[in-house]
PDB file of C-alpha atoms in Angstrom:
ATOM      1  CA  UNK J1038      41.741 -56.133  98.091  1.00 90.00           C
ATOM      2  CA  UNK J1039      42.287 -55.729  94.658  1.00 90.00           C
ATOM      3  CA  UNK J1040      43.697 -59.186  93.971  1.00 92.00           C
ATOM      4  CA  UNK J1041      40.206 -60.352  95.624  1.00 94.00           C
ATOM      5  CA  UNK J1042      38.034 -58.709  93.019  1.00 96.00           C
ATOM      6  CA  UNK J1043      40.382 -59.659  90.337  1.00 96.00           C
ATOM      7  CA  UNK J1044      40.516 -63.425  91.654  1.00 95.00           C
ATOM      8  CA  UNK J1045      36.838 -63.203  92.051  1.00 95.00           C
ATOM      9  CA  UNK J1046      36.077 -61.639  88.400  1.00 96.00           C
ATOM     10  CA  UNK J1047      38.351 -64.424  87.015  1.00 95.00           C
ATOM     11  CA  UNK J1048      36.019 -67.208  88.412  1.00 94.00           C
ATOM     12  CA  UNK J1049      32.982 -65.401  87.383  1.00 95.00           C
ATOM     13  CA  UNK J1050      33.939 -64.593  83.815  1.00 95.00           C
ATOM     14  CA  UNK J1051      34.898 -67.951  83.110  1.00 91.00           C
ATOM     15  CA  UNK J1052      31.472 -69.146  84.480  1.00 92.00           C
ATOM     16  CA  UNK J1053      29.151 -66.288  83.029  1.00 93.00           C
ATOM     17  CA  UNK J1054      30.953 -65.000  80.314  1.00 92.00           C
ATOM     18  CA  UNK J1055      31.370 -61.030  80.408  1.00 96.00           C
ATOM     19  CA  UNK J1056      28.678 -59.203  78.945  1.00 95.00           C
ATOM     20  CA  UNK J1057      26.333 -60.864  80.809  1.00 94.00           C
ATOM     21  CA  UNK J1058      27.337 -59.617  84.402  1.00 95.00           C
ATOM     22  CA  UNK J1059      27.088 -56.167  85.484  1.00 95.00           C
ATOM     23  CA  UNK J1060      28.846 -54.481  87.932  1.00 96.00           C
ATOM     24  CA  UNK J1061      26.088 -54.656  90.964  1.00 96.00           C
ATOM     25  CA  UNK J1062      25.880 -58.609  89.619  1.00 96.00           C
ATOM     26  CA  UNK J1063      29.891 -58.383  90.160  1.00 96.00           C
ATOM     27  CA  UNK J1064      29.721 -56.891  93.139  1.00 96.00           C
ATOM     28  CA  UNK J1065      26.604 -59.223  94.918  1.00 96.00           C
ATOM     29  CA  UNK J1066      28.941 -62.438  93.757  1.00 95.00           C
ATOM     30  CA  UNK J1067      31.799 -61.028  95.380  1.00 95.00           C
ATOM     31  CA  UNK J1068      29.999 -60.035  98.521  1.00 95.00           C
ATOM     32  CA  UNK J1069      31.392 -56.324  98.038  1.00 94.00           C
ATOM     33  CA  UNK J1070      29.331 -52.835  97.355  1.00 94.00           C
ATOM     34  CA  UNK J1071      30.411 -51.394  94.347  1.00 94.00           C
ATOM     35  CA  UNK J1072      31.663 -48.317  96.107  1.00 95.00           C
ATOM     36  CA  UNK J1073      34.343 -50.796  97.089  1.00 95.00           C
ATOM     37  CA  UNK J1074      35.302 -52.428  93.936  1.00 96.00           C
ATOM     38  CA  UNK J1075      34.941 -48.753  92.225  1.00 96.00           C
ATOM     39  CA  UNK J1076      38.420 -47.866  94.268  1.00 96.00           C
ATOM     40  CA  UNK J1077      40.307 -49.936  92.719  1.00 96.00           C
ATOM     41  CA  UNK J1078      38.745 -49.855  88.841  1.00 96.00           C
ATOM     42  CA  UNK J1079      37.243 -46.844  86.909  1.00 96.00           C
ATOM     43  CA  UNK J1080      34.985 -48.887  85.143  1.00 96.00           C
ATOM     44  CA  UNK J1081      33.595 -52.591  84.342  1.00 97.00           C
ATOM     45  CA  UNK J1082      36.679 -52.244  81.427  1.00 97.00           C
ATOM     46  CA  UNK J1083      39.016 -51.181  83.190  1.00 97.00           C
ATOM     47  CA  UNK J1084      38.220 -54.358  85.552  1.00 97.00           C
ATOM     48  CA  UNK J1085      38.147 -56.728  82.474  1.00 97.00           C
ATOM     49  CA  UNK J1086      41.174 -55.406  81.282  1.00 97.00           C
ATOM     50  CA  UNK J1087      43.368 -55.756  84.768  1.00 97.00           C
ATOM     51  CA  UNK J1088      41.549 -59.297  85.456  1.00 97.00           C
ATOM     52  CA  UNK J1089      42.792 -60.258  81.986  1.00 95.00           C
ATOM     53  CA  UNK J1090      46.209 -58.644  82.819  1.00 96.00           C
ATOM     54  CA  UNK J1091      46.413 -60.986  85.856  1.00 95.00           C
ATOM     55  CA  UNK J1092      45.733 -64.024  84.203  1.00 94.00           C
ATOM     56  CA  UNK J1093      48.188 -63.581  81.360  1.00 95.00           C
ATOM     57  CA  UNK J1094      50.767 -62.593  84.110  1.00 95.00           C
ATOM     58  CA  UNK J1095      50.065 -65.926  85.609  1.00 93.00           C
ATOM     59  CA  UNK J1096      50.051 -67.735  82.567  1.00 93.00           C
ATOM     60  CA  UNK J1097      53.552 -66.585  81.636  1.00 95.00           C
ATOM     61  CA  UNK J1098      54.845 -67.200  85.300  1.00 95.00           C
ATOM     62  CA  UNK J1099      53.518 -70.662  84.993  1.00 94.00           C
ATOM     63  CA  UNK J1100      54.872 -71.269  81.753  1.00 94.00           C
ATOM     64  CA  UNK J1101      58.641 -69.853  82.272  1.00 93.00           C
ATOM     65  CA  UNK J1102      58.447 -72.201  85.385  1.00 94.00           C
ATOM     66  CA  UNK J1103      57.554 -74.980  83.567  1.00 95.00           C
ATOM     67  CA  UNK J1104      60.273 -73.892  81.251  1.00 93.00           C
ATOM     68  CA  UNK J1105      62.588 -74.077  83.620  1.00 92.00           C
ATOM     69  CA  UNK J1106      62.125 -77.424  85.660  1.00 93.00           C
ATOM     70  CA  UNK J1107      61.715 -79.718  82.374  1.00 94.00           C
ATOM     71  CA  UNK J1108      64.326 -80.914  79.649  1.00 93.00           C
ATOM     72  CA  UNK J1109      62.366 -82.751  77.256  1.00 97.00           C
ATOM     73  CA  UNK J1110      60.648 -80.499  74.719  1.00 97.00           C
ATOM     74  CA  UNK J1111      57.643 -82.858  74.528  1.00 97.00           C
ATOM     75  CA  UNK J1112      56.863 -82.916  78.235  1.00 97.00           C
ATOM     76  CA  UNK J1113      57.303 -79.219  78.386  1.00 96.00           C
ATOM     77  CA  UNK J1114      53.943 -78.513  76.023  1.00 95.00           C
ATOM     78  CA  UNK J1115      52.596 -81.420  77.332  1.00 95.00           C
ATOM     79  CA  UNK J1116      52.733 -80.136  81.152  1.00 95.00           C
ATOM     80  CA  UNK J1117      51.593 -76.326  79.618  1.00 93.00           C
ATOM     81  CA  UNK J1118      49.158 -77.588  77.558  1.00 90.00           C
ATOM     82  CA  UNK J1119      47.554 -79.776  81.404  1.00 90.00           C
ATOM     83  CA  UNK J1120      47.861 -76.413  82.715  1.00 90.00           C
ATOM     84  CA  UNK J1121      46.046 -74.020  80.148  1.00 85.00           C
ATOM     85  CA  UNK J1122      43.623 -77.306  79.894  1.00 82.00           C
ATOM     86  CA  UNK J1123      42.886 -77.463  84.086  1.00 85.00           C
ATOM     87  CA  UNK J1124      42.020 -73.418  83.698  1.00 82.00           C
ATOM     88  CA  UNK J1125      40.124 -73.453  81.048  1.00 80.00           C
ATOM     89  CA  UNK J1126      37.874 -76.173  82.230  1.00 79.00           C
ATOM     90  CA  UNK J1127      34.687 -75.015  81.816  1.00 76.00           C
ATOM     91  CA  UNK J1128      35.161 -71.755  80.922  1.00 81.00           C
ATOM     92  CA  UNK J1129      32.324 -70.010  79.345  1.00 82.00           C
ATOM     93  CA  UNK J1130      33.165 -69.559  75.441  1.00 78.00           C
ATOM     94  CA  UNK J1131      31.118 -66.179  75.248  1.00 85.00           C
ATOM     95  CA  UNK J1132      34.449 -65.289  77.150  1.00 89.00           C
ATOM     96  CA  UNK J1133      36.763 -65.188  73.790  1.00 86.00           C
ATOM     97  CA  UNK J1134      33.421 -63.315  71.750  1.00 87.00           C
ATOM     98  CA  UNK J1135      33.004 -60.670  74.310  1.00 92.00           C
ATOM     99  CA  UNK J1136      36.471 -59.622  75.162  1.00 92.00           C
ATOM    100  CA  UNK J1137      37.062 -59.402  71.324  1.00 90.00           C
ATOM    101  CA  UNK J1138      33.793 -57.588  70.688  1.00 92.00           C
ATOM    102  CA  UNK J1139      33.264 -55.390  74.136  1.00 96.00           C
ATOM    103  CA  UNK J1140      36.684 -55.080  75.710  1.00 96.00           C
ATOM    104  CA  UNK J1141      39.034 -54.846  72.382  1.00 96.00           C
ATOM    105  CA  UNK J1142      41.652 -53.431  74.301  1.00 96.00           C
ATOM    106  CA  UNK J1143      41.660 -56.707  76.899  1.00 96.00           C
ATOM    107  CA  UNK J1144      41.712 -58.633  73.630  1.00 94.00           C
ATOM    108  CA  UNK J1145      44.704 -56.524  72.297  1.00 95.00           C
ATOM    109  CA  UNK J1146      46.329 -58.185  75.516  1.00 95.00           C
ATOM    110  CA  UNK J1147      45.577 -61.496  74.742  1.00 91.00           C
ATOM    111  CA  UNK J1148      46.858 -61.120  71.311  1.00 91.00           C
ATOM    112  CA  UNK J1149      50.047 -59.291  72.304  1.00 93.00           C
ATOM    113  CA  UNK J1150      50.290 -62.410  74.836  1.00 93.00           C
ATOM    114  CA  UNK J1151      49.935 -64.967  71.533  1.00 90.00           C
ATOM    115  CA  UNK J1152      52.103 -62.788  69.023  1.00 92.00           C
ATOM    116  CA  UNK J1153      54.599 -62.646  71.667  1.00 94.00           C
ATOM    117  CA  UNK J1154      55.220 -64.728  74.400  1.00 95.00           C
ATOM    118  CA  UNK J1155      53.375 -67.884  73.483  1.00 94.00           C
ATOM    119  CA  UNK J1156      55.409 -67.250  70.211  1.00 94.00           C
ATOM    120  CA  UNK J1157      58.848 -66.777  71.825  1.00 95.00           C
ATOM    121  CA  UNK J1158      58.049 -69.649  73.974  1.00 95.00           C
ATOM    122  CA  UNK J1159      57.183 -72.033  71.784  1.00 95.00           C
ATOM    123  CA  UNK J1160      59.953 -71.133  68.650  1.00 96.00           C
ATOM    124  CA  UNK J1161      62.418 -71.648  71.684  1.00 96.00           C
ATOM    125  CA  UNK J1162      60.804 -75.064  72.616  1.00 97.00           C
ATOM    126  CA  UNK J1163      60.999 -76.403  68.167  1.00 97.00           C
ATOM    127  CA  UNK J1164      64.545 -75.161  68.418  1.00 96.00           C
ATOM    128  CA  UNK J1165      65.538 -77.380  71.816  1.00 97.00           C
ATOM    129  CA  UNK J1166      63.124 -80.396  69.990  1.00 97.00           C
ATOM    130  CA  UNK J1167      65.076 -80.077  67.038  1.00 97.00           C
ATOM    131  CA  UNK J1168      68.458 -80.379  69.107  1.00 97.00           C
ATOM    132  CA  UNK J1169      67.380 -82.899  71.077  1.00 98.00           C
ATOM    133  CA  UNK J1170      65.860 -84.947  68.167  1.00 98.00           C
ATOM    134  CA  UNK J1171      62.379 -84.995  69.136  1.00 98.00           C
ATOM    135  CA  UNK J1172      61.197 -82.762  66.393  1.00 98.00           C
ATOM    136  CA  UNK J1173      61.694 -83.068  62.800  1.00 97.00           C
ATOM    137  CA  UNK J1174      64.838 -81.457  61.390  1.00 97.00           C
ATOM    138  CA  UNK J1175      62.812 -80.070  57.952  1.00 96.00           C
ATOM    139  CA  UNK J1176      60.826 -77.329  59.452  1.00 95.00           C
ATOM    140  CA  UNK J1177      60.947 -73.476  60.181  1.00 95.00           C
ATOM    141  CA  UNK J1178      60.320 -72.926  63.419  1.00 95.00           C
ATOM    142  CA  UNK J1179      59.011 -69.467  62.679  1.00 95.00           C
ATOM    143  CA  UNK J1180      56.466 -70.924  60.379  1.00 96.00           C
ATOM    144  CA  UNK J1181      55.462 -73.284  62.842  1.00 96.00           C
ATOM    145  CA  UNK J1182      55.362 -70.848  65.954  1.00 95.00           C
ATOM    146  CA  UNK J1183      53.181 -68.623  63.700  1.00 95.00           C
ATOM    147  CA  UNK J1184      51.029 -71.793  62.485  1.00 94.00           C
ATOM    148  CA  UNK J1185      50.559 -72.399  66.137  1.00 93.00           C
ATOM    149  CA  UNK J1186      49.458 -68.769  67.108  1.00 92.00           C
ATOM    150  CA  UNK J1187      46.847 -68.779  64.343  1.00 92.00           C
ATOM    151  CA  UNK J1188      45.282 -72.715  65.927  1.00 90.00           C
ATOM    152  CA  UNK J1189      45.492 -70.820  69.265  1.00 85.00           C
ATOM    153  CA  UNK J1190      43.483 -67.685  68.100  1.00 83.00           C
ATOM    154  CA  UNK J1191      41.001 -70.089  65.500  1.00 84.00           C
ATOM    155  CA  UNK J1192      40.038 -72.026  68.567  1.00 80.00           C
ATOM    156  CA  UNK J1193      39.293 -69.033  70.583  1.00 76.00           C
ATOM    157  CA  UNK J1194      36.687 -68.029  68.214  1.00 74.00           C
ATOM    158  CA  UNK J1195      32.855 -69.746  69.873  1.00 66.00           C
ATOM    159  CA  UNK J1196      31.386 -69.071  66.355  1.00 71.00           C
ATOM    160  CA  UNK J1197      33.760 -72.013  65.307  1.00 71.00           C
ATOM    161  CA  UNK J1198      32.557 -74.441  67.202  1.00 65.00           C
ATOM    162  CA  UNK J1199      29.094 -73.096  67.628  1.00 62.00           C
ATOM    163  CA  UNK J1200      27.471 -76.589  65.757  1.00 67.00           C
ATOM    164  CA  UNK J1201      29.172 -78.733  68.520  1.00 66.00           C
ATOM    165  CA  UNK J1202      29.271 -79.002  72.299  1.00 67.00           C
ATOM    166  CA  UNK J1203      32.230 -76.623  72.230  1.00 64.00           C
ATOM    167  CA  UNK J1204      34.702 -77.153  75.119  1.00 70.00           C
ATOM    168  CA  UNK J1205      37.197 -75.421  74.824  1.00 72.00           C
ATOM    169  CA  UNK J1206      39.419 -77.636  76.905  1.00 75.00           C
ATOM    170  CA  UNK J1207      38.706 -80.715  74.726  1.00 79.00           C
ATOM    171  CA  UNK J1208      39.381 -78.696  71.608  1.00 81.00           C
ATOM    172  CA  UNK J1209      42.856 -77.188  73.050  1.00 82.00           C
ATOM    173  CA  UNK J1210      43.546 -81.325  73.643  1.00 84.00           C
ATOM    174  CA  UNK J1211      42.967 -82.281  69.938  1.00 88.00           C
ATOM    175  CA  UNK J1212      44.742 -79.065  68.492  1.00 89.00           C
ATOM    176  CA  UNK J1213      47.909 -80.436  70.725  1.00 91.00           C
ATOM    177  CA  UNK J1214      47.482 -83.492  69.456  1.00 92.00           C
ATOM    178  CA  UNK J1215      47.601 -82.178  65.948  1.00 93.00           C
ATOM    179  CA  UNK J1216      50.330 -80.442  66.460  1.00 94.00           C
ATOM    180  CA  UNK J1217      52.544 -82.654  67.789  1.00 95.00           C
ATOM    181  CA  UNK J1218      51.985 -85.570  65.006  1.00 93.00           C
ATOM    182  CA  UNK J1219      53.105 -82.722  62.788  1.00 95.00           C
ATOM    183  CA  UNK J1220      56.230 -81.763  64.307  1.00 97.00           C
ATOM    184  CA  UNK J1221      57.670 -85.187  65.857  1.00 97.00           C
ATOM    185  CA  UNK J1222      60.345 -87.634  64.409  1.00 97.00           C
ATOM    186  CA  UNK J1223      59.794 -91.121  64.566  1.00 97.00           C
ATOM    187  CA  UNK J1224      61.838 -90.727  68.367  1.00 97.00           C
ATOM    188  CA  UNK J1225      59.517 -88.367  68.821  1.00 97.00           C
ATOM    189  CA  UNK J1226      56.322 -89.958  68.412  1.00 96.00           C
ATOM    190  CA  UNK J1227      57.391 -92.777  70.062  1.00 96.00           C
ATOM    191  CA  UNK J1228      57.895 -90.436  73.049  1.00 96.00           C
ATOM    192  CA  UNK J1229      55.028 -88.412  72.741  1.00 95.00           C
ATOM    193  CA  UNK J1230      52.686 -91.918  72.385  1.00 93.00           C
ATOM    194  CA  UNK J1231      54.890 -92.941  75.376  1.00 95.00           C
ATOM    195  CA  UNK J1232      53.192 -89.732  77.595  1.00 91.00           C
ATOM    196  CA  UNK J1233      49.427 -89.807  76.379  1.00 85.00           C
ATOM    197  CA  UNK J1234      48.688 -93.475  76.977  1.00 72.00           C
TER     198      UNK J1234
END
């Protein structure tokens, strides 16, 4: 039952944001009385913070699969980044504003997520481009993993991109984009070209 509410919260977050729903709204979406929902959460943060605990579980299932079924460096952000792009389809960009603002310790998660695994996951993936020749050979890889970490937390941030039709999805696209023409060798971009056209 509890993966039901969580499941359901998930959809509804990304569609309404948080702040804006309230837990008899929660429960009337999920066809649920709160007396139900209130067995398995103390409170509407204690429900933010283990929805936002499942999806970053997910996400770092996901991505260690990934991991582990491709070769090439490049198709290996390339098939993350079609992932965290399919999920975040029109998600609600109040989402990023109120989990950092009303649920800080759900947003402590998020960050620990970025400082950590995305981190790990990604100085692993410069490394194997590097071997492989994909990626430039004058880098550090910890200055890049970091550089990628802050893009990942700037485009989070709705105030950003408050002047345009902000989608987050389209922005996550470009910020790929970006990051790739930084990192790639000439075999590289060729490859990487090779994939988006």
């Amino acid at each position: 039952m509890l993966e039901k509410i969580i499941e359901g919260c998930d959809k509804l977050f990304r569609k309404f944001g948080i702040k804006s729903l309230s837990m008899d709204d929660i429960a009337r979406e999920l066809g649920m009385s709160k007396k139900t929902i209130y067995q398995f959460v103390t409170d509407k943060n204690d429900l933010v913070i283990k929805t936002f605990t499942h999806i970053l579980k997910y996400n770092e299932s996901r991505c260690s699969c990934i991991k582990n079924e491709t070769h090439n460096p490049i198709d290996e952000i390339l098939l993350i980044s079609r992932d965290v792009s399919q999920q975040m389809k029109g998600t609600n960009p109040s989402v990023f504003y109120d989990l950092r603002k009303y649920h800080p310790e759900a947003w402590q998660l998020f960050e620990n997520h970025s400082n950590k695994f995305i981190y790990s996951q990604l100085k692993d993936n410069l490394t194997k481009g590097i071997e492989q020749g994909y990626y430039r050979t004058d880098m550090n890889e910890d200055i890049i993993a970091q550089l990628y970490i802050s893009l990942i937390q700037t485009i989070s941030n709705p105030e950003l991109f408050s002047n345009i039709d902000y989608d987050f999805s389209s922005v996550y696209n470009q910020m790929i984009k970006y990051h790739f023409n930084g990192i790639c060798s000439e075999k590289g971009r060729l490859y990487f070209n090779s994939k988006i056209s």
